[in-house]
Coordinates of C-alpha atoms in Angstrom, one line a residue:
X8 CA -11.4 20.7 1.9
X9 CA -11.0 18.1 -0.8
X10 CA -13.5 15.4 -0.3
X11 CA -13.2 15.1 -3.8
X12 CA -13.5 11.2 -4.5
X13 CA -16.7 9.1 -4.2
X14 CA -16.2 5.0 -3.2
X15 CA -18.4 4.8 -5.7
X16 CA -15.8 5.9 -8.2
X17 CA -13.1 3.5 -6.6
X18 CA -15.8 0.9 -6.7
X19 CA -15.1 0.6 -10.6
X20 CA -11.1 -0.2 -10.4
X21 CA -10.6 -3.6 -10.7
X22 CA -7.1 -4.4 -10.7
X23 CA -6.0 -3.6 -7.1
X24 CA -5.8 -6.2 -4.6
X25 CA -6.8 -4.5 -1.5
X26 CA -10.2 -2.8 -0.8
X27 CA -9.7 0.9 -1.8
X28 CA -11.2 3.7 0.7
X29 CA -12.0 7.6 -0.1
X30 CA -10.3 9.5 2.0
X31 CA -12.4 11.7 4.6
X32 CA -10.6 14.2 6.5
X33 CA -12.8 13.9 9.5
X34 CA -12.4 10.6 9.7
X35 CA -8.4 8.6 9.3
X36 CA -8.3 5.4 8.1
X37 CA -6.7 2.8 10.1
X38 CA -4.8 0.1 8.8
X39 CA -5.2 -3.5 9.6
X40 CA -2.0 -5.4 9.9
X41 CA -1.7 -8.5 7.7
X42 CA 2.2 -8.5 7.6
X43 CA 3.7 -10.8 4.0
X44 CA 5.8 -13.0 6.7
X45 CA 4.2 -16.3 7.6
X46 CA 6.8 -17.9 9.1
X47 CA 10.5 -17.3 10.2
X48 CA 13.6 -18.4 7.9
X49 CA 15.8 -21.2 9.4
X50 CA 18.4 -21.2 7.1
X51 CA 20.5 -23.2 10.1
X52 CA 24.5 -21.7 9.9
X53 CA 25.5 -19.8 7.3
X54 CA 28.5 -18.1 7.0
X55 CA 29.0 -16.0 3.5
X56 CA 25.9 -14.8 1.4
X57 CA 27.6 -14.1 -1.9
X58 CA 26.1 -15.0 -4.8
X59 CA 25.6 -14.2 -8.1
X60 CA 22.4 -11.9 -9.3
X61 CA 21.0 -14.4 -11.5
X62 CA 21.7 -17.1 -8.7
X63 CA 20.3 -15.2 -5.8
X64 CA 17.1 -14.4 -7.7
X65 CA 16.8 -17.5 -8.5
X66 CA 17.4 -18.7 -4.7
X67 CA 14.9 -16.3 -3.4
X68 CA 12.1 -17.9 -5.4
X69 CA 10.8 -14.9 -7.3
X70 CA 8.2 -15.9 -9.4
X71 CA 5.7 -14.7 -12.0
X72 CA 3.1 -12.7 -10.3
X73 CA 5.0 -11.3 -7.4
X74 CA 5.9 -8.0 -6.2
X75 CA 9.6 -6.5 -5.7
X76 CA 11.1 -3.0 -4.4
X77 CA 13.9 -0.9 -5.0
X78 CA 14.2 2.8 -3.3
X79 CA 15.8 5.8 -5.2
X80 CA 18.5 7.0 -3.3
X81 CA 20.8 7.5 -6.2
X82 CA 17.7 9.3 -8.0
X83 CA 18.6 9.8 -11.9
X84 CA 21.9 7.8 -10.9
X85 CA 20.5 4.5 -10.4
X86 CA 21.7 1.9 -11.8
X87 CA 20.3 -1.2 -9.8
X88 CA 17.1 -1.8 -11.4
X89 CA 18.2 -2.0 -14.9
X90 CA 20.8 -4.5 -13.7
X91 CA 17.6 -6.5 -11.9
X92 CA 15.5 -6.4 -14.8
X93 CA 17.8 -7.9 -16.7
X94 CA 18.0 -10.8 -15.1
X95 CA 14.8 -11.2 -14.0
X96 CA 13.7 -10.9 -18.2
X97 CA 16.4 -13.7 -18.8
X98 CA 15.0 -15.8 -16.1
X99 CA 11.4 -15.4 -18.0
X100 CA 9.5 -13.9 -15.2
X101 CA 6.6 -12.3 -15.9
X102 CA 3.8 -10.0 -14.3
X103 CA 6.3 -8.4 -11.9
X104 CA 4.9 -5.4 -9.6
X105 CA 7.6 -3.1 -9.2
X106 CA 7.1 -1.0 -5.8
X107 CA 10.0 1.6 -5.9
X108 CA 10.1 4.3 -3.7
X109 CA 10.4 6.5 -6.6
X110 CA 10.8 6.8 -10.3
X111 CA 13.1 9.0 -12.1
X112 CA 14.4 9.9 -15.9
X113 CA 16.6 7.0 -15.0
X114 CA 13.8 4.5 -15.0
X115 CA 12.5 5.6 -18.4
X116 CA 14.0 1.9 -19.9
X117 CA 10.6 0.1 -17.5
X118 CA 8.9 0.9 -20.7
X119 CA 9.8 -1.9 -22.6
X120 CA 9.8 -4.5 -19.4
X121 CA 6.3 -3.3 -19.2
X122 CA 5.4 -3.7 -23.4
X123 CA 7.2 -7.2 -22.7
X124 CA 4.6 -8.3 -20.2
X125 CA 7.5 -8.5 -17.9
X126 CA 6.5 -5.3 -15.5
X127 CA 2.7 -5.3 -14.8
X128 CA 2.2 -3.1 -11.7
X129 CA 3.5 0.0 -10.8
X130 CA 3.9 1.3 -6.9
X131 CA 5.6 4.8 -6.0
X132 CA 5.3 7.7 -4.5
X133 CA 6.6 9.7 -7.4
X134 CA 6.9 9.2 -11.3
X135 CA 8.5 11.2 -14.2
X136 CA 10.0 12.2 -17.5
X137 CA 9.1 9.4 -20.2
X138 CA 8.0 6.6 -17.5
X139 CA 5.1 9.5 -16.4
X140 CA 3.9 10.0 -19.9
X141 CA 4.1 6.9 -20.8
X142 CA 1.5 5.9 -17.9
X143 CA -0.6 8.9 -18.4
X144 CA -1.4 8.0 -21.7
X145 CA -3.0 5.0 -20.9
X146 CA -0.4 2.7 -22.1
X147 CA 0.1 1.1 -18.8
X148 CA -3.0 -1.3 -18.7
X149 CA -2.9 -1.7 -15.0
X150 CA -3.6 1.5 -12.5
X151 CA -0.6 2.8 -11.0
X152 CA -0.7 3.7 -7.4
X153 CA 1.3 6.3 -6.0
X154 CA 2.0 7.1 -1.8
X155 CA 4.0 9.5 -0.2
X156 CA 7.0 8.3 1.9
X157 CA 5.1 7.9 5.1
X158 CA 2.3 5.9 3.2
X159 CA 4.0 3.8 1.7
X160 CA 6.0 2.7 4.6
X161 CA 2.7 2.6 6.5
X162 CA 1.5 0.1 3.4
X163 CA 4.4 -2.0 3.7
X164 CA 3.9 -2.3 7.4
X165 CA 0.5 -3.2 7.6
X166 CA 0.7 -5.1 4.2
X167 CA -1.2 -3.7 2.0
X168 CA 1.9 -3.2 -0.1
X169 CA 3.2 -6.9 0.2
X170 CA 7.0 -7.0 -0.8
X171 CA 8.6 -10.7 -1.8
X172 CA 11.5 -9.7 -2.4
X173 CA 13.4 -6.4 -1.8
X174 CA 16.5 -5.0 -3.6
X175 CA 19.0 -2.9 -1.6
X176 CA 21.6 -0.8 -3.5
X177 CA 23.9 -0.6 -0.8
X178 CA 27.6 1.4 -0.8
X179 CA 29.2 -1.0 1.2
X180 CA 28.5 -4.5 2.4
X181 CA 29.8 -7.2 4.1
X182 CA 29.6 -11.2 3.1
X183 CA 26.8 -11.2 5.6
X184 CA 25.3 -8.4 4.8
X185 CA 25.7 -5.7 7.0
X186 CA 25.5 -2.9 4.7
X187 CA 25.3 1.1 4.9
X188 CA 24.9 3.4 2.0
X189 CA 27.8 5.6 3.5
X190 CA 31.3 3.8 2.8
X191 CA 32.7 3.4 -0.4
X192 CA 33.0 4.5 -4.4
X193 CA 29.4 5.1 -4.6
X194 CA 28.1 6.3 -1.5
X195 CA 24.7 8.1 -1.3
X196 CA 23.9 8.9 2.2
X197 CA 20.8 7.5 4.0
X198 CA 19.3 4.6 3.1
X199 CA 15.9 5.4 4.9
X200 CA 13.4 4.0 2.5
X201 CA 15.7 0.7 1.6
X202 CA 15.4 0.3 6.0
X203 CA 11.7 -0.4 5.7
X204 CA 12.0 -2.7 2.9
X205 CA 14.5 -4.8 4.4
X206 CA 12.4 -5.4 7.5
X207 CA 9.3 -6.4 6.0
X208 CA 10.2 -7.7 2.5
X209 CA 9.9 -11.6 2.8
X210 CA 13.3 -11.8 1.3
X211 CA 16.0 -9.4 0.7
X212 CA 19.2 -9.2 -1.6
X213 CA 22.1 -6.9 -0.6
X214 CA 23.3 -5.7 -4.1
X215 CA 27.3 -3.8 -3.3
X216 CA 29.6 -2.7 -5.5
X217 CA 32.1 -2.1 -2.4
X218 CA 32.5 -5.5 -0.2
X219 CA 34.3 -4.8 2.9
X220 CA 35.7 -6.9 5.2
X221 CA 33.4 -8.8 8.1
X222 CA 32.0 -6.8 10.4
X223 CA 31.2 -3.9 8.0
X224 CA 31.6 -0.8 10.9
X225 CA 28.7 1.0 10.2
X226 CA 25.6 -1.2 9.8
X227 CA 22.0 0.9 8.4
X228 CA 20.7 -2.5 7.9
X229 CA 21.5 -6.0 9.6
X230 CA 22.8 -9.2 8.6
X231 CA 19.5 -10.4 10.2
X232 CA 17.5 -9.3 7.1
X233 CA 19.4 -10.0 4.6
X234 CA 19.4 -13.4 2.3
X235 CA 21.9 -13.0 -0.1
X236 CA 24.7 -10.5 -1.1
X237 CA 25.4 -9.8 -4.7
X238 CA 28.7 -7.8 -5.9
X239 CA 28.3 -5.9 -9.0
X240 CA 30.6 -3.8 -10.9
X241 CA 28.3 -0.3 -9.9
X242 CA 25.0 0.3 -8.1
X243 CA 25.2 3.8 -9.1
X244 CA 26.4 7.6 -10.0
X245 CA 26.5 9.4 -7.1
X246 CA 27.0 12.9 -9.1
X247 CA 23.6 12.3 -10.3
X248 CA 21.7 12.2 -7.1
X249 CA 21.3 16.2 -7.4
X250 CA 18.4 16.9 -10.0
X251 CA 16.8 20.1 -11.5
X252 CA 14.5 20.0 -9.0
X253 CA 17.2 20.4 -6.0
X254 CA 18.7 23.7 -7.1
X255 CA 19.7 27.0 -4.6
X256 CA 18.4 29.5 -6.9
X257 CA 19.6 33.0 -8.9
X258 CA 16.0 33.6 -10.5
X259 CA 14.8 37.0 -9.5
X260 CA 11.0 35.3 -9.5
X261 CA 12.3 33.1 -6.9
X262 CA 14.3 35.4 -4.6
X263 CA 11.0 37.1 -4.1
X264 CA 9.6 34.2 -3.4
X265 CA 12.1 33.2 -0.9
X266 CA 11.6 36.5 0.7
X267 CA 8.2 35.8 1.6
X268 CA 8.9 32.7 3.2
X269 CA 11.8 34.4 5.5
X270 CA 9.2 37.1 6.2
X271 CA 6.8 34.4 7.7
X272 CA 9.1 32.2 8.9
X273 CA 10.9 35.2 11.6
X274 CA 7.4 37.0 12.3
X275 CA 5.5 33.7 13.8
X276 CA 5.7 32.6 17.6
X277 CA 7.4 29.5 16.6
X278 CA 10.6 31.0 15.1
X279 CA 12.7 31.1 18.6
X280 CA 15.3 29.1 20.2
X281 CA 14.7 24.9 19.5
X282 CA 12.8 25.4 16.3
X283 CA 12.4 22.6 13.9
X284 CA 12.0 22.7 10.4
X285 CA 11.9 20.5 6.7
X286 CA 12.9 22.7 3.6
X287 CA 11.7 21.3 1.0
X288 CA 13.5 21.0 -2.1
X289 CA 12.5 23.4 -4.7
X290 CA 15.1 26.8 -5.2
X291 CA 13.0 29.0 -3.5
X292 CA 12.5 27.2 -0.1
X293 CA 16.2 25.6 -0.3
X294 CA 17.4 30.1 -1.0
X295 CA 15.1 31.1 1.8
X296 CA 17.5 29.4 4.2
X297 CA 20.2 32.3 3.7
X298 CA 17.7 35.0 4.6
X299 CA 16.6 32.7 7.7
X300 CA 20.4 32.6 8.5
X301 CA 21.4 35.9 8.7
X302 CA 18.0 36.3 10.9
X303 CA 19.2 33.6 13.1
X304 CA 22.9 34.9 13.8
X305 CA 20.9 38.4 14.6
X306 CA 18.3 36.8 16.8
X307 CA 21.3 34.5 18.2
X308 CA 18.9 31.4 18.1
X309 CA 19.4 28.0 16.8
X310 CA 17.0 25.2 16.4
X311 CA 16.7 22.2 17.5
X312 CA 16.7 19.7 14.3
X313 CA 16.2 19.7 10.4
X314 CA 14.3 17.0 9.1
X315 CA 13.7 15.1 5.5
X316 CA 16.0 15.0 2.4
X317 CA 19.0 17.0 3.8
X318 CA 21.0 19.2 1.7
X319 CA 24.4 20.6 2.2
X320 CA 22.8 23.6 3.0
X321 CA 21.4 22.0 6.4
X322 CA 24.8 20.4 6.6
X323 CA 26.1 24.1 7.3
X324 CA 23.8 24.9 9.7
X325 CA 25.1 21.9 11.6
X326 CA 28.7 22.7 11.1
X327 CA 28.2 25.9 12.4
X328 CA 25.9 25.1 15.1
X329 CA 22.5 26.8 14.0
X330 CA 21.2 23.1 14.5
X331 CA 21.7 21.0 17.0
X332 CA 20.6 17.7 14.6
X333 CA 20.1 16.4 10.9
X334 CA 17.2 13.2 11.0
X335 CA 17.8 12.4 7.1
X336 CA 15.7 9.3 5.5
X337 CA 17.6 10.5 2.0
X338 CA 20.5 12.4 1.6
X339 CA 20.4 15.0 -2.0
X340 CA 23.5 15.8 -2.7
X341 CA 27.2 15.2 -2.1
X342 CA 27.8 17.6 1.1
X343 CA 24.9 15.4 2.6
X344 CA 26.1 12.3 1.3
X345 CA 30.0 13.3 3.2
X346 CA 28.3 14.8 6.3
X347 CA 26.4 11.4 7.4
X348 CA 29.4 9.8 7.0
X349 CA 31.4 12.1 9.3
X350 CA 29.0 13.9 11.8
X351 CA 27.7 12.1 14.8
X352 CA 24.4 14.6 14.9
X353 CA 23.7 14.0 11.4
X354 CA 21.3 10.7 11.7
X355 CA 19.9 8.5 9.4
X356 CA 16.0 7.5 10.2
X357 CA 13.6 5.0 8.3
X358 CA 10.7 6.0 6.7
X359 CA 8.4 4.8 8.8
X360 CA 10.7 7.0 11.6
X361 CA 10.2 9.9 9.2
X362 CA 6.4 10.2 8.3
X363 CA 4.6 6.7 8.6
X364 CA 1.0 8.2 10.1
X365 CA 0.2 5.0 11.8
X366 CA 3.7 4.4 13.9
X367 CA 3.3 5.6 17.6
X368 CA 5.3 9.1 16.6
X369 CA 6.6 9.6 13.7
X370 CA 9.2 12.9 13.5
X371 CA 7.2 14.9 11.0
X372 CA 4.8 15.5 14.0
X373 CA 7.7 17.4 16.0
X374 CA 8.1 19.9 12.9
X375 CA 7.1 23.6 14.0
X376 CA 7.7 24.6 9.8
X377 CA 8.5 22.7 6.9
X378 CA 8.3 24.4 3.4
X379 CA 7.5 22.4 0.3
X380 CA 6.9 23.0 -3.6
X381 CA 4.0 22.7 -5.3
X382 CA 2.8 22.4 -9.4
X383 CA -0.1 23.9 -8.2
X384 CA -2.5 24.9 -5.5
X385 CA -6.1 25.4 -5.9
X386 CA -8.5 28.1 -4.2
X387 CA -9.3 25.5 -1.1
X388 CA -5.4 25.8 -0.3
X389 CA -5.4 22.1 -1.9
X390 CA -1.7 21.0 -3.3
X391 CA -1.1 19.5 -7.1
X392 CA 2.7 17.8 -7.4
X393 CA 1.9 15.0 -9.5
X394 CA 0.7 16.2 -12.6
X395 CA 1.7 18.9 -14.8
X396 CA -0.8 21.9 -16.1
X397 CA -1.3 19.1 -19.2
X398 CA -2.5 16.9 -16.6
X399 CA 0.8 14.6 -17.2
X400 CA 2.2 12.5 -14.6
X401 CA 5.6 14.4 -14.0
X402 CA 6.5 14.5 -9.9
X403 CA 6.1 13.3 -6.8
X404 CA 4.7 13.2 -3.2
X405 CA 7.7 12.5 -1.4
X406 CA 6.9 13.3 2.4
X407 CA 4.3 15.8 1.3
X408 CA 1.2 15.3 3.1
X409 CA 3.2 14.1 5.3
X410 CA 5.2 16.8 6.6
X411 CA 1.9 19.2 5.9
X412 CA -0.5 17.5 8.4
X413 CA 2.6 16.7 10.6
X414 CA 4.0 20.0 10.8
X415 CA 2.8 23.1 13.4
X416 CA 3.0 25.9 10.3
X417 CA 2.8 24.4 6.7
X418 CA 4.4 26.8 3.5
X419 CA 3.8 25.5 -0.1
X420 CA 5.8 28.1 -2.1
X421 CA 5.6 28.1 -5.9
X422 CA 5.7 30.9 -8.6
X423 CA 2.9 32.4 -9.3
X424 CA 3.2 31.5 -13.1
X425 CA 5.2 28.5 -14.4
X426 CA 5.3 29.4 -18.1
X427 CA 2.3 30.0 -19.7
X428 CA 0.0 28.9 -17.2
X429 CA -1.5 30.0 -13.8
X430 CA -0.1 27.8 -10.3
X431 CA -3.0 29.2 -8.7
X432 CA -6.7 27.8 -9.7
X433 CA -10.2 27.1 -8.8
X434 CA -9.6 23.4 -8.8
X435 CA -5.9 21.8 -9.0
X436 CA -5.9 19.1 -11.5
X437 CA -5.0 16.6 -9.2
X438 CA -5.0 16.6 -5.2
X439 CA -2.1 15.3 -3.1
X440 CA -2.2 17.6 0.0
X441 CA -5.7 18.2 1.6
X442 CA -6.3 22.3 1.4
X443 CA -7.2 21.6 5.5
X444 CA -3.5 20.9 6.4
X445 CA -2.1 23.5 4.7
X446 CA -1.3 27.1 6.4
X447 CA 0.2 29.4 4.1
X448 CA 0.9 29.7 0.4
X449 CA 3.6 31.9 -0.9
X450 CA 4.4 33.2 -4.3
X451 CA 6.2 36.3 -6.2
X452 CA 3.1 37.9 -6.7
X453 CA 2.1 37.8 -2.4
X454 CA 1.4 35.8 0.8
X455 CA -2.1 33.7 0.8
X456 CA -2.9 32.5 4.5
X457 CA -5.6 29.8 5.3
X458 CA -8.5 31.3 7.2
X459 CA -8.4 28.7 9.2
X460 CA -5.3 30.1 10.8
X461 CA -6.0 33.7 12.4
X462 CA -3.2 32.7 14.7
X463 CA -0.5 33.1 11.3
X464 CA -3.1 36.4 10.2
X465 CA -2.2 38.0 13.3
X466 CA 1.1 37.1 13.5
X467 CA 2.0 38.3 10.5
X468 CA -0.5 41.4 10.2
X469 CA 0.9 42.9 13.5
X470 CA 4.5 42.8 11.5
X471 CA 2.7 44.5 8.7
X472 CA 3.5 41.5 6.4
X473 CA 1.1 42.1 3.5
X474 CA -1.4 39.2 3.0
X475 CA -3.5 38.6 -0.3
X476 CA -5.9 35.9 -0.9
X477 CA -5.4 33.1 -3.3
X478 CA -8.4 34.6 -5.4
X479 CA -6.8 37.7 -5.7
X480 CA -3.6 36.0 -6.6
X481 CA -5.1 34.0 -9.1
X482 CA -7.4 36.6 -10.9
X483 CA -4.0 38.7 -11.5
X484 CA -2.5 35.8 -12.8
X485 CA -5.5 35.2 -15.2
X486 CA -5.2 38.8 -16.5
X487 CA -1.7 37.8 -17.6
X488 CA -2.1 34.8 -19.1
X489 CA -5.5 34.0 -19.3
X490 CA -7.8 31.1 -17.9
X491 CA -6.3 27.8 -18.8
X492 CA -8.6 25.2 -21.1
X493 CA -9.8 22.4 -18.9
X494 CA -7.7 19.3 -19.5
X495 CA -9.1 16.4 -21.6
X496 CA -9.3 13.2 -19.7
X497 CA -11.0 9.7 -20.7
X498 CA -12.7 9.0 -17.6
X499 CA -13.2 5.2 -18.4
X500 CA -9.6 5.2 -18.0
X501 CA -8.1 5.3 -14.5
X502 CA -3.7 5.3 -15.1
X503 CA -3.5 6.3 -11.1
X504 CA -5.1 6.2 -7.6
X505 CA -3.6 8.9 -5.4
X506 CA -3.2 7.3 -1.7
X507 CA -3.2 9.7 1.4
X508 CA -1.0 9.0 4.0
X509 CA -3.2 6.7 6.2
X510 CA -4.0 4.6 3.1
X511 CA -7.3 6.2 1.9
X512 CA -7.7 7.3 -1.7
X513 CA -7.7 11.4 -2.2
X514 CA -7.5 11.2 -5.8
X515 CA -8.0 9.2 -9.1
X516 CA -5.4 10.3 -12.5
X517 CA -7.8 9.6 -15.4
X518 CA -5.5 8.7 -19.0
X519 CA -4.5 11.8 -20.8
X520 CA -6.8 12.0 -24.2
X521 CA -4.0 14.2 -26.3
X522 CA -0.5 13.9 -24.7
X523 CA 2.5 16.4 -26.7

């Protein structure tokens, strides 16, 4: 369980528009639906959209105050919002709320747009590198809030995240903006989060650095969305879409760990013909996929779909027909990026397709197994991948909770010691998955299953699978490297509400005291 926040707690932050809620997992919070579009454009015939930045900023009305998104399909390759800020700090626009779909080491350069008065609020679902520290030392005056990809499309749809103006970095475009992220120089694949944005953003710039000829062929978002098209030398590096944290792994630690998963995975009812899964992207769960191939071609089963941030590892399994179907919101590396643009069975879905709890069906809920990463977990089977053993701002939800309440059979795999420190605790730092929709936890050191599931305990103890229990993990963890001091934190200072997926608050990050 992790009923770990009081309202009374999110009674005392101040600087968020919208009521905030404490997240109950008896009882989901629905959304009310106040959608940012009042009325609809008449712009009467237009027949060519390109402008410059500066002039389409400008056009779209962007004032101080207001709130703008990008998404991070190019991850530590983007180059888009560097060239936005920019403009909008020439322009001298201030108090700007940036609502990305993720931050990365690229993004580090926010720091001075935020020392300038020129970036004021922060919305992601994931935050790293300097950009992370910078906000967890309490440097950021404002309280950051962070949602997983299903969330925040859920926010942007109902309205609690309000977007004025949306930013897509799009790989190819046309005057009119039909754009795809697909065709040219620097195509990256799916442009899943960018869909939602689009659609509810009250106005929406099509930035290309490849401008095609009307009709672009392969449209990911319409001409009907768009406002203005701006053509720039580069949106992004492609080659840096892959980060350290999508690896396939050689580690011995990790191996092990990717044993375990196979060894759950093939002894549960689910693992037949049609099964689905998400890997996530840590190396452990992305290497368990060539011990669940070879038992595959034995078995002679396929399944039915892969789901998520595809890698060119799922990409084989669809070349060689162990799947029948890629749904892909974000593509992580090159193979993925070529395969979308080639192969008919390998889709591109929205966000809100992907994980939004409060569409009528989102794909996540058709998951028999997805397998995700972790910083740490705590003895409740809650799930910390937001903040580092410091207590740091350093990851991201992504489709966490998402995928984990979604999914038939949830596996959060992570060593069982990340340097010097103990993944397994009492209490994790910070919560992002609820312990009560998570199923099994694997690391090097053994298998943990959730009581709650004597469905998985059977399963796996009539294979003779070996099953620990998370205490036992982490007392043998302790004996190695000791009981870790509890983190510092100045709780007058809140740098970050945690959302849940149906917009409630799970968690509150407290400023750092001592940051190395």
């Amino acid at each position: 369980m992790s009923e770990k926040i009081k309202q009374a707690d999110l009674e005392k932050i101040k600087d968020i528009s919208y009521k905030l809620v404490a997240y109950n997992s008896k009882e989901l919070k629905p959304s009310i639906f106040s959608t940012n579009k009042t009325e609809l454009p008449n712009y009467g015939v237009v027949r060519n959209k390109i402008v410059s930045l500066e002039e389409a900023v400008k056009k779209s009305g962007l004032k101080s105050g207001m709130t703008i998104s990008f998404h991070h399909h190019f991850r530590s390759g983007d180059k888009t919002i560097q060239l936005v800020m920019e403009v909008i700090d020439k322009l001298k626009i201030k108090d700007i709320t940036i609502a990305s779909s993720s931050f990365t080491d690229a993004h580090n350069f926010l720091i001075d747009y935020i020392k300038k008065g020129v970036v004021t609020g922060l919305q992601t679902s994931g935050c790293r590198d300097e950009l992370g520290k910078f906000v967890s030392s309490g440097e950021f005056k404002n309280t950051m809030i962070i949602r997983s990809h299903g969330g925040r499309a859920r926010a942007i749809e109902s309205g609690d995240l309000k977007i004025d103006l949306a930013f897509i970095a799009a790989s190819s475009s046309d005057e009119m903006g039909n754009c795809n992220g697909v065709i040219g120089q620097s195509a990256c694949g799916s442009l899943g989060y960018g869909m939602v944005d689009a659609q509810y953003a009250a106005k929406t710039i099509i930035i290309t650095d490849h401008l095609v000829d009307y009709p672009n062929k392969v449209i990911s978002i319409s001409q009907s969305l768009v406002d203005y098209v701006v053509v720039v030398d580069q949106i992004g590096d492609p080659n840096k879409i892959v980060s350290k944290e999508i690896r396939l792994t050689s580690a011995p630690k990790e191996e092990i760990i990717a044993d375990f998963i196979s060894k759950v995975i093939v002894n549960t009812e689910l693992f037949k013909e049609g099964f689905s899964i998400q890997m996530g992207t840590g190396g452990a769960s992305l290497s368990a996929i060539k011990t669940l191939t070879e038992h595959m071609v034995e078995k002679n089963i396929k399944s039915s779909f892969c789901l998520g941030g595809i890698t060119g590892h799922q990409v084989n399994w669809l070349e060689t027909g162990l799947t029948t179907a890629l749904f892909d919101t974000q593509c992580f590396d090159i193979s993925a990026v070529n395969s979308i643009a080639k192969n008919k069975n390998h889709i591109e879905i929205s966000a809100s397709m992907y994980a939004n709890a409060q569409n009528k069906s989102p794909f996540v809920n058709k998951l028999d197994y997805v397998i995700l990463s972790a910083l740490e977990v705590d003895l409740n089977f809650n799930v910390n991948v937001i903040t580092g053993s410091d207590g740091v701002i350093r990851g991201a939800q992504g489709g966490h909770p998402d995928t984990a309440q979604g999914a038939k059979i949830t596996i959060v795999a992570l060593p069982l010691i990340r340097g010097r420190m103990s993944c397994v605790v009492e209490n994790v730092n910070s919560i992002v998955t609820p312990g009560n929709t998570v199923d099994v936890i694997v690391t090097d050191y053994g298998i943990a299953v959730n009581p709650n599931r004597q469905d998985i305990i059977e399963s796996l103890q009539k294979a003779n699978v070996k099953i620990n229990t998370l205490q036992e993990m982490m007392e043998f963890a302790y004996s190695i490297v000791g009981k870790p001091k509890p983190i510092e934190y100045d709780y007058s200072k809140p740098v970050a509400v945690v959302e849940y997926r149906d917009g409630s608050i799970i968690d509150i990050i407290y400023k750092v005291k001592e940051i190395d």
